[in-house]
Short mmCIF file of N, CA and C in Angstrom, two decimals:
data_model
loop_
_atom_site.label_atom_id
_atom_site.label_comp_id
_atom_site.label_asym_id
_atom_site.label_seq_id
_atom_site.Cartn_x
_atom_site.Cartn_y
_atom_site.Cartn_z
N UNK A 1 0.80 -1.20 0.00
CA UNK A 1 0.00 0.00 0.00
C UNK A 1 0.85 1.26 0.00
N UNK A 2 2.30 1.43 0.67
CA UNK A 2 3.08 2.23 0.85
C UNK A 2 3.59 2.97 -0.68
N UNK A 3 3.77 1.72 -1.66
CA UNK A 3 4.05 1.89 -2.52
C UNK A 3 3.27 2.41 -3.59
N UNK A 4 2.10 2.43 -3.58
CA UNK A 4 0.90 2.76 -3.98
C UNK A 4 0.51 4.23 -3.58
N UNK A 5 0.88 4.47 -2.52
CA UNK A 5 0.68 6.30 -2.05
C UNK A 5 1.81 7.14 -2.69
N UNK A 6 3.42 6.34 -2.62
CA UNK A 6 4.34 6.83 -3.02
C UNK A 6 4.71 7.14 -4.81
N UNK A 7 3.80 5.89 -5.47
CA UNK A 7 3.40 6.42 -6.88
C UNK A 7 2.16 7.28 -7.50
N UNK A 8 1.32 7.57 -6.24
CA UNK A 8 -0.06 8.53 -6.76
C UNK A 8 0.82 9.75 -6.25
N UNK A 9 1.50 9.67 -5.13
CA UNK A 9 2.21 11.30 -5.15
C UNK A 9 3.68 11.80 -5.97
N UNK A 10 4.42 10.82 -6.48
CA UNK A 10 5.03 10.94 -7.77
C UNK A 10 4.73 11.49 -8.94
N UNK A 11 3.41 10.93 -9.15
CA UNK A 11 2.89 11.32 -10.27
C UNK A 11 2.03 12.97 -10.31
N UNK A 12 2.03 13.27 -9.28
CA UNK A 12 1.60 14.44 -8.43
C UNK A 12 2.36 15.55 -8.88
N UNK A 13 3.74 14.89 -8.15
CA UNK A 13 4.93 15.90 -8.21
C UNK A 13 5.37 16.30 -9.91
N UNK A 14 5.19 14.71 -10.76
CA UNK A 14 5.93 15.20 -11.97
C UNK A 14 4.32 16.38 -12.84
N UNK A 15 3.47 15.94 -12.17
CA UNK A 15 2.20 16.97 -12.75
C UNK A 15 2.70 18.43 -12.21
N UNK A 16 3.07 18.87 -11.15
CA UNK A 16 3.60 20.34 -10.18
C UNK A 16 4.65 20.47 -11.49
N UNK A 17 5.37 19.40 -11.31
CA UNK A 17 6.63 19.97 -12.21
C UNK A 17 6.36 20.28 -13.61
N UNK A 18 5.55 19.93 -14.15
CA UNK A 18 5.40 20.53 -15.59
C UNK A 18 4.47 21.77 -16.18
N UNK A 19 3.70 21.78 -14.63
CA UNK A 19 2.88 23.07 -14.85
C UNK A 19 4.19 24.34 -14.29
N UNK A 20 5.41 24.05 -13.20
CA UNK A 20 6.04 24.80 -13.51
C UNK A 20 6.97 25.40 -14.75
N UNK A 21 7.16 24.22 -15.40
CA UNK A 21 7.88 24.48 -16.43
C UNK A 21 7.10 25.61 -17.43
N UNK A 22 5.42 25.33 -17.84
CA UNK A 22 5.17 25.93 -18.82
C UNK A 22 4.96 27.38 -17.87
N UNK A 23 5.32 27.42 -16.44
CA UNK A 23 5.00 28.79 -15.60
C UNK A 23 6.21 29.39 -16.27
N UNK A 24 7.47 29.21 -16.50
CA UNK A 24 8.46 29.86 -16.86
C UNK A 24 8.85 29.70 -18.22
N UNK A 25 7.67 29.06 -19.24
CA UNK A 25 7.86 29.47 -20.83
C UNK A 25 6.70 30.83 -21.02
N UNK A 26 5.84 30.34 -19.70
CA UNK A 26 4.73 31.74 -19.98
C UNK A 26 5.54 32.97 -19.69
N UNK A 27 5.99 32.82 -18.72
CA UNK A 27 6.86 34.33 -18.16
C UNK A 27 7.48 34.77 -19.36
N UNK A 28 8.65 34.22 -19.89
CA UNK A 28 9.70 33.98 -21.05
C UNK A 28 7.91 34.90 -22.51
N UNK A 29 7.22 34.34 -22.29
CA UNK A 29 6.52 35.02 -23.60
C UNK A 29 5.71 35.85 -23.51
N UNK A 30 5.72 36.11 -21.98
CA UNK A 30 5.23 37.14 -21.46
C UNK A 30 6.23 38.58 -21.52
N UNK A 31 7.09 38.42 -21.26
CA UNK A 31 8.19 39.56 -20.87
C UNK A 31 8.53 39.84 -22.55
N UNK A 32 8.56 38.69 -24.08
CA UNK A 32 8.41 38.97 -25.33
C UNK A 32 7.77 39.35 -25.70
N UNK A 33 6.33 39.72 -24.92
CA UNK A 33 4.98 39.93 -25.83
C UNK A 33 4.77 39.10 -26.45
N UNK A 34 4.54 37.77 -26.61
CA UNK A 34 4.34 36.62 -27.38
C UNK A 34 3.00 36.53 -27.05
N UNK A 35 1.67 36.91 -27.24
CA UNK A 35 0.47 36.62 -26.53
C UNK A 35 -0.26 34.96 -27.38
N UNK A 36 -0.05 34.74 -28.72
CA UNK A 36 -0.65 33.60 -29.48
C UNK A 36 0.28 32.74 -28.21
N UNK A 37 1.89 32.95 -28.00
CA UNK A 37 2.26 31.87 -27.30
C UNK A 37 1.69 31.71 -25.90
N UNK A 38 1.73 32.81 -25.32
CA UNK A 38 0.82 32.72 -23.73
C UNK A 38 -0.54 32.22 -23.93
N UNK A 39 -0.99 32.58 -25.00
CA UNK A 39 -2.68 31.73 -24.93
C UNK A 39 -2.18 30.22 -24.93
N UNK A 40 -1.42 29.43 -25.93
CA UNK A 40 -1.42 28.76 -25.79
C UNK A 40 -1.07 27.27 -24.71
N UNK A 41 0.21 28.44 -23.99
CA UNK A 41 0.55 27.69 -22.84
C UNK A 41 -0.87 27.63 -21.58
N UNK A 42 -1.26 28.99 -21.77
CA UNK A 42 -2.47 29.01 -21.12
C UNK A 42 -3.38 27.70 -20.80
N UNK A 43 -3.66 27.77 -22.06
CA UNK A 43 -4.32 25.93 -22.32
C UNK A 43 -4.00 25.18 -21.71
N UNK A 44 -2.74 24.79 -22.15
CA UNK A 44 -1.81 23.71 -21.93
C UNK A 44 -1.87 23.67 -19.93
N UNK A 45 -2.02 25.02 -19.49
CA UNK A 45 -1.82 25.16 -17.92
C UNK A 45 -3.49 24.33 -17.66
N UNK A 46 -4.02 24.62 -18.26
CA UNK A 46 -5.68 24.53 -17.66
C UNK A 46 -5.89 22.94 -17.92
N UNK A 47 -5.35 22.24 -19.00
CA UNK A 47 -5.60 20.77 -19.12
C UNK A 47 -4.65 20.36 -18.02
N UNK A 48 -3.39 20.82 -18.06
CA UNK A 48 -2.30 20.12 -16.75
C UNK A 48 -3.13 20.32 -15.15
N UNK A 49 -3.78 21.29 -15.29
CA UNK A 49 -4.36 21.74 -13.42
C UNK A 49 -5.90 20.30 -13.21
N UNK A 50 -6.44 20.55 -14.40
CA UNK A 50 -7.47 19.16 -14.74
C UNK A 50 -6.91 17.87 -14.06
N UNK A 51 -5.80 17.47 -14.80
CA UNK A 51 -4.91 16.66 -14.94
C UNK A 51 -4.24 15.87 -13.41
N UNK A 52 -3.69 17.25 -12.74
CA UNK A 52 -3.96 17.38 -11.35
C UNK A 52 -5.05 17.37 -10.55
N UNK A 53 -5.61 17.95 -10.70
CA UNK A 53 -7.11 17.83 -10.39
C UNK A 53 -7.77 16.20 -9.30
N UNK A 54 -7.57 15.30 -11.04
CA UNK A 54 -7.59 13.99 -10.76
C UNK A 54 -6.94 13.59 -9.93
N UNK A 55 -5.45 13.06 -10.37
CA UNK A 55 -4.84 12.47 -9.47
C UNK A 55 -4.75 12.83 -7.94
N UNK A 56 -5.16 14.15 -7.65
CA UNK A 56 -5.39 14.11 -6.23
C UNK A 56 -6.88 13.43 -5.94
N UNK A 57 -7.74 13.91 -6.71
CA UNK A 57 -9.12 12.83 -6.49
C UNK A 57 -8.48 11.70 -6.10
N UNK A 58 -7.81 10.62 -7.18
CA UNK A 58 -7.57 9.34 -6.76
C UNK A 58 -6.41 9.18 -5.65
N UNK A 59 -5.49 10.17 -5.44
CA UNK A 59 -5.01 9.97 -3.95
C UNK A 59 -5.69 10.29 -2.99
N UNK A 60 -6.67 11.15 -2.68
CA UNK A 60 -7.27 11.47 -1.46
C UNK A 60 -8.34 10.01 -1.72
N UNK A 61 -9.42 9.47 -2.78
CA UNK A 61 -10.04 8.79 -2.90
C UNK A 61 -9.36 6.76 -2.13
N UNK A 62 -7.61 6.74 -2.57
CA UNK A 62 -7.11 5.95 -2.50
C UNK A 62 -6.28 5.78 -0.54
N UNK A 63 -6.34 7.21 -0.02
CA UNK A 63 -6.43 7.22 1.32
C UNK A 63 -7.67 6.82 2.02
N UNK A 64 -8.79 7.18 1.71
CA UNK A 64 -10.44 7.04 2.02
C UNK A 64 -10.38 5.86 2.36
N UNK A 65 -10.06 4.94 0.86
CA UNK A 65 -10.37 3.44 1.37
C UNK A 65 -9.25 2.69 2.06
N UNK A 66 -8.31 3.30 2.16
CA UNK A 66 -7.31 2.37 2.67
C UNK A 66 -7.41 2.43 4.03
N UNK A 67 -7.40 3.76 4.65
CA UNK A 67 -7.57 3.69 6.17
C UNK A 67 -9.11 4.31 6.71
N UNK A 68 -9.94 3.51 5.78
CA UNK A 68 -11.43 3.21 5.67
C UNK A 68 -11.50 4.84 6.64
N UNK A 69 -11.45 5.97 6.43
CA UNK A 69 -12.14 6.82 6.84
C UNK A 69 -12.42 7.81 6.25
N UNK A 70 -14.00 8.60 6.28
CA UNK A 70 -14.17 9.96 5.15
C UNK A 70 -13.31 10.50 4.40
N UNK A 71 -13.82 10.76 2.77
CA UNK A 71 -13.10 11.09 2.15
C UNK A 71 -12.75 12.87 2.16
N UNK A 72 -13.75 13.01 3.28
CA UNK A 72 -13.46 14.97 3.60
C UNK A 72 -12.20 14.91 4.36
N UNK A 73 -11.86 13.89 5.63
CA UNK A 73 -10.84 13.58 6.30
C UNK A 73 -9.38 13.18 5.86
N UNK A 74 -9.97 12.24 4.63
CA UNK A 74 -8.57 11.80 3.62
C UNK A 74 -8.04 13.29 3.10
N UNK A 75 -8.63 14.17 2.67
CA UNK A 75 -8.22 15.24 2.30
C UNK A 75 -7.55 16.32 3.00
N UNK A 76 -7.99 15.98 4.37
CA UNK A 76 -7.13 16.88 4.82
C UNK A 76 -5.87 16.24 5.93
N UNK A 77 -5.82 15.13 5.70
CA UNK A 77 -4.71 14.48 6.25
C UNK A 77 -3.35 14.85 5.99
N UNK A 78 -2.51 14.98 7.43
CA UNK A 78 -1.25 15.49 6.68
C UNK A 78 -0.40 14.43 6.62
N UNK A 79 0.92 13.93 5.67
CA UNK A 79 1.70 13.34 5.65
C UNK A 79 2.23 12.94 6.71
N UNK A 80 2.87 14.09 8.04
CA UNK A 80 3.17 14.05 8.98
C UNK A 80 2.45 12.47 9.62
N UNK A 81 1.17 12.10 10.22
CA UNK A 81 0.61 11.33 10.76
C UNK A 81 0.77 10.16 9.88
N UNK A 82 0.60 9.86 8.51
CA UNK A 82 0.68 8.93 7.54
C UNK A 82 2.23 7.93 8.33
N UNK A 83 3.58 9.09 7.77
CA UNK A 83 4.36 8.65 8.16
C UNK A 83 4.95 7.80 9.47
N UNK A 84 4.33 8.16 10.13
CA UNK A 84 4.26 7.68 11.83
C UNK A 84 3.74 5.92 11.53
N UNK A 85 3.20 5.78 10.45
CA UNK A 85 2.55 3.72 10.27
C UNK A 85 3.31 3.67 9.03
N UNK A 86 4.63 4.09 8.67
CA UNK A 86 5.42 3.32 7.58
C UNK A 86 6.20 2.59 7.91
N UNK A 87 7.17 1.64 7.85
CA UNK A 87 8.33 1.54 8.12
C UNK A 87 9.80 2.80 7.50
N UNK A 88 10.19 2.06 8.32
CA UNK A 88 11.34 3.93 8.19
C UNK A 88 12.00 4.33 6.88
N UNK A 89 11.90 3.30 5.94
CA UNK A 89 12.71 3.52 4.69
C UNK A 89 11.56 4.36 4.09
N UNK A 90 10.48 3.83 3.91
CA UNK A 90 9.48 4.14 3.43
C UNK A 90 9.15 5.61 4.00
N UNK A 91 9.35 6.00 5.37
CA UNK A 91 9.39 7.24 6.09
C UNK A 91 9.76 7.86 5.41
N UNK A 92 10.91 7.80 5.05
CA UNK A 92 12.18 8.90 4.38
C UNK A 92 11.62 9.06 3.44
N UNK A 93 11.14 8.11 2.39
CA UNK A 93 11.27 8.30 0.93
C UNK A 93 9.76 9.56 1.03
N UNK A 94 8.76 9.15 1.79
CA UNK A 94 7.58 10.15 1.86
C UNK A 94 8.14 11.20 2.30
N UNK A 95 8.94 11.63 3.22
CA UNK A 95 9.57 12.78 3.47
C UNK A 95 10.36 13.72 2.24
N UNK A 96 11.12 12.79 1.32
CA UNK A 96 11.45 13.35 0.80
C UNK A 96 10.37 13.91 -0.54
N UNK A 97 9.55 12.98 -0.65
CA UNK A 97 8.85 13.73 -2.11
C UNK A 97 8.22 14.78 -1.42
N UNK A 98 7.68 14.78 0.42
CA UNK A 98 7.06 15.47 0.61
C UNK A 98 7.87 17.54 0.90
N UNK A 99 8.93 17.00 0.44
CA UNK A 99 9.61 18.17 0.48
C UNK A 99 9.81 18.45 -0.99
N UNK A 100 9.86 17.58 -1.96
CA UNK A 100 10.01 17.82 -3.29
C UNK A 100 8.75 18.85 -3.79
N UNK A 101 7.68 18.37 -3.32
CA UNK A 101 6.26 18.98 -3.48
C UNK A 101 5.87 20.14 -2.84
N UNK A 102 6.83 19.77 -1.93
CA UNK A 102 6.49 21.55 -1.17
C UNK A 102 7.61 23.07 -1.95
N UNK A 103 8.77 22.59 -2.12
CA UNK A 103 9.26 23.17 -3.03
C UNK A 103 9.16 23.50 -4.57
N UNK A 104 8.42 22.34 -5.05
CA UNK A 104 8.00 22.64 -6.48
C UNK A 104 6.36 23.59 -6.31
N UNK A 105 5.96 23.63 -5.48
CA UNK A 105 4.79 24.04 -5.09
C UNK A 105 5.40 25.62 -4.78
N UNK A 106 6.14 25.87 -3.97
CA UNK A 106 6.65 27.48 -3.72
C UNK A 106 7.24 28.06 -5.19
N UNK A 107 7.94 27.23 -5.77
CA UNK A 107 8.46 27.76 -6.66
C UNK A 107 7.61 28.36 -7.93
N UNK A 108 6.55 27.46 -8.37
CA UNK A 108 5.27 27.22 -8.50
C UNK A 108 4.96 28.61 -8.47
N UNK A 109 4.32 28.71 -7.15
CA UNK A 109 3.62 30.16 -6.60
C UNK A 109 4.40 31.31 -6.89
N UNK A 110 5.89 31.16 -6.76
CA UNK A 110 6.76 32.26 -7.50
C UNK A 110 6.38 32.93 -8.41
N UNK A 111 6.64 31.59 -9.23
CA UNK A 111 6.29 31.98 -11.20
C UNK A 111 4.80 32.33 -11.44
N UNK A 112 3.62 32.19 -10.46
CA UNK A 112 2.28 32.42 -11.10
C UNK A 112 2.73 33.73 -10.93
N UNK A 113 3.09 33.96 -9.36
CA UNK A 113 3.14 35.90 -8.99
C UNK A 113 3.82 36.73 -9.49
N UNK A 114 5.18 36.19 -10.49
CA UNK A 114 5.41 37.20 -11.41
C UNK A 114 4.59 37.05 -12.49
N UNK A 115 4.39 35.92 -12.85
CA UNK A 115 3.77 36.32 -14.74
C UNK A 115 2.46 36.84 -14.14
N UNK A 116 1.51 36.96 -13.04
CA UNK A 116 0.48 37.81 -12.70
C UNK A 116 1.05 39.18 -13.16
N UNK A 117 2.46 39.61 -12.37
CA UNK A 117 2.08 40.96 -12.08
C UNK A 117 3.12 41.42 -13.89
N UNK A 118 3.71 40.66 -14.34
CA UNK A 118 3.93 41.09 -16.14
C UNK A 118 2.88 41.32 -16.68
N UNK A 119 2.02 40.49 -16.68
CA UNK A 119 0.42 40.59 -17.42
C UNK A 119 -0.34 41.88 -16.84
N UNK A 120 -0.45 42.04 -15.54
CA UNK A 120 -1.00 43.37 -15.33
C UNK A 120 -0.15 44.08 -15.81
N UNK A 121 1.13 44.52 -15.84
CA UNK A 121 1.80 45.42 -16.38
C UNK A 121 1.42 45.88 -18.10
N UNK A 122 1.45 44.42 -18.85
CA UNK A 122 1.13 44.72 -20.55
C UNK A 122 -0.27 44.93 -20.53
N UNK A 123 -1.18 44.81 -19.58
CA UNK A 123 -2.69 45.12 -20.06
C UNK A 123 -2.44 46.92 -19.63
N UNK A 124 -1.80 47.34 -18.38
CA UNK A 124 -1.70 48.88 -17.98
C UNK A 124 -1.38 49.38 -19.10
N UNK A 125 -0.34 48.86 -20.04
CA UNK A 125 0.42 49.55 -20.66
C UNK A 125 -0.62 49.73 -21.89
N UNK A 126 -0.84 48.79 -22.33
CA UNK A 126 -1.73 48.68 -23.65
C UNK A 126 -2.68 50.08 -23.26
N UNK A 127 -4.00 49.61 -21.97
CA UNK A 127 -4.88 50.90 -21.56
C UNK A 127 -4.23 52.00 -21.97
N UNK A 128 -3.20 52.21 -21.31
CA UNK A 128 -2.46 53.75 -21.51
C UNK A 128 -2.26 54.24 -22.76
N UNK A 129 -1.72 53.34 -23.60
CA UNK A 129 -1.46 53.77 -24.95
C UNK A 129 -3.10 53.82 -25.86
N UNK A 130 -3.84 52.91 -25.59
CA UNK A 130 -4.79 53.29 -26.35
C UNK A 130 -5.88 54.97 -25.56
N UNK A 131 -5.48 55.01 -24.32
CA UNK A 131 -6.42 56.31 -23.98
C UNK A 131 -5.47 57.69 -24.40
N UNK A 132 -3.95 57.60 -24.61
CA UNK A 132 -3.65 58.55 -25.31
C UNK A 132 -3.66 58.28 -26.75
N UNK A 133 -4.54 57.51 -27.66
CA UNK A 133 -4.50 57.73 -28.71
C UNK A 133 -6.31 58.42 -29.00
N UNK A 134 -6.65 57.88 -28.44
CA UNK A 134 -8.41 58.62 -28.14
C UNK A 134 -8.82 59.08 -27.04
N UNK A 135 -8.05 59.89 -26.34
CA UNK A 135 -8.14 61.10 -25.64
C UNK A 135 -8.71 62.99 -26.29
N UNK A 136 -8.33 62.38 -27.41
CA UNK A 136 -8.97 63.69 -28.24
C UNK A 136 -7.96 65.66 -27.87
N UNK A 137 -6.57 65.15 -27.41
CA UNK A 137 -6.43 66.20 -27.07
C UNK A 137 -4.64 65.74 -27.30
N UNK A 138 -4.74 65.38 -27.73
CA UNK A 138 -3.57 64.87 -28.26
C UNK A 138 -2.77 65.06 -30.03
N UNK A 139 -1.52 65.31 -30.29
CA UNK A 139 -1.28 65.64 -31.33
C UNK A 139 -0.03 64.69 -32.09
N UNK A 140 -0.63 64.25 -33.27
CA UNK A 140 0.67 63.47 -33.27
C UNK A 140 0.86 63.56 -35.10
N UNK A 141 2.77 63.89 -34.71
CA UNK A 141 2.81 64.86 -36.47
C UNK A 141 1.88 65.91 -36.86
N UNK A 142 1.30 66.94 -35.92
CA UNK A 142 0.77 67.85 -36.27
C UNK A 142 -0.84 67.50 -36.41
N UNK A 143 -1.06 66.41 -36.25
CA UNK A 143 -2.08 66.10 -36.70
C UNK A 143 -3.16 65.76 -35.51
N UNK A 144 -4.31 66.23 -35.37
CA UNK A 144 -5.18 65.86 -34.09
C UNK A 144 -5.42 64.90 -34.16
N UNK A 145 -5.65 63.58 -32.71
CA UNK A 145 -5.98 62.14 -33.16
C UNK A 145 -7.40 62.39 -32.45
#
């Protein structure tokens, strides 16, 4: 069963890890103005979070039945207590993804909070430039816009 928690949260981690990756091709085409490419990673973020989605369904679903209790309870179970009924190899190895996940998870949150605040920046910027072009009080080459 040990081994069975340790491959639904593997598969967890390599899901964290690839939504970070496209977090730092979005940034990268964000900071280019690449917007066809940010839509598309966009996507690509929203099927990967789906994707995730699941597999925590079937790990919280696959805690439920194993230590037969509510699946509102499986969900909020922390590793911490899990670990305490492994044997110790098995300890470690949950320790360690459970630090892998917590770090791909911060890092994660990094990259959403800059490409958030790039994206507010190119939508400010865009606003700005289009209200000084139809502001009506404005002159450009002599010419009123």
């Amino acid at each position: 069963m040990t081994e069975k928690l340790t491959a639904l949260m593997n598969h967890e981690l390599e899901l964290l890890k690839r939504l970070s990756m496209l977090a730092e091709k979005q940034q990268i085409a964000l900071i280019k103005h690449e917007m066809s490419s940010v839509e598309k990673i966009t996507k690509a973020q929203e099927q990967l979070s789906e994707q995730l989605k699941k597999a925590e369904d079937i790990r919280i679903n696959f805690l439920a039945s194993w230590l037969k209790i509510p699946r509102k309870d499986a969900g909020k179970l922390p590793l911490s207590l899990l670990e305490k009924n492994f044997p110790k190899e098995e300890s470690l190895k949950l320790l360690e993804l459970k630090a892998s996940v917590k770090d791909t998870m911060t890092e994660l949150k990094n990259l959403n909070t800059t490409n958030k605040i790039l994206a507010n920046r190119a939508n400010n910027s865009v606003n700005k430039m289009i209200s000084l072009f139809t502001n009506g009080k404005n002159h450009v080459c002599n010419v009123k816009i």
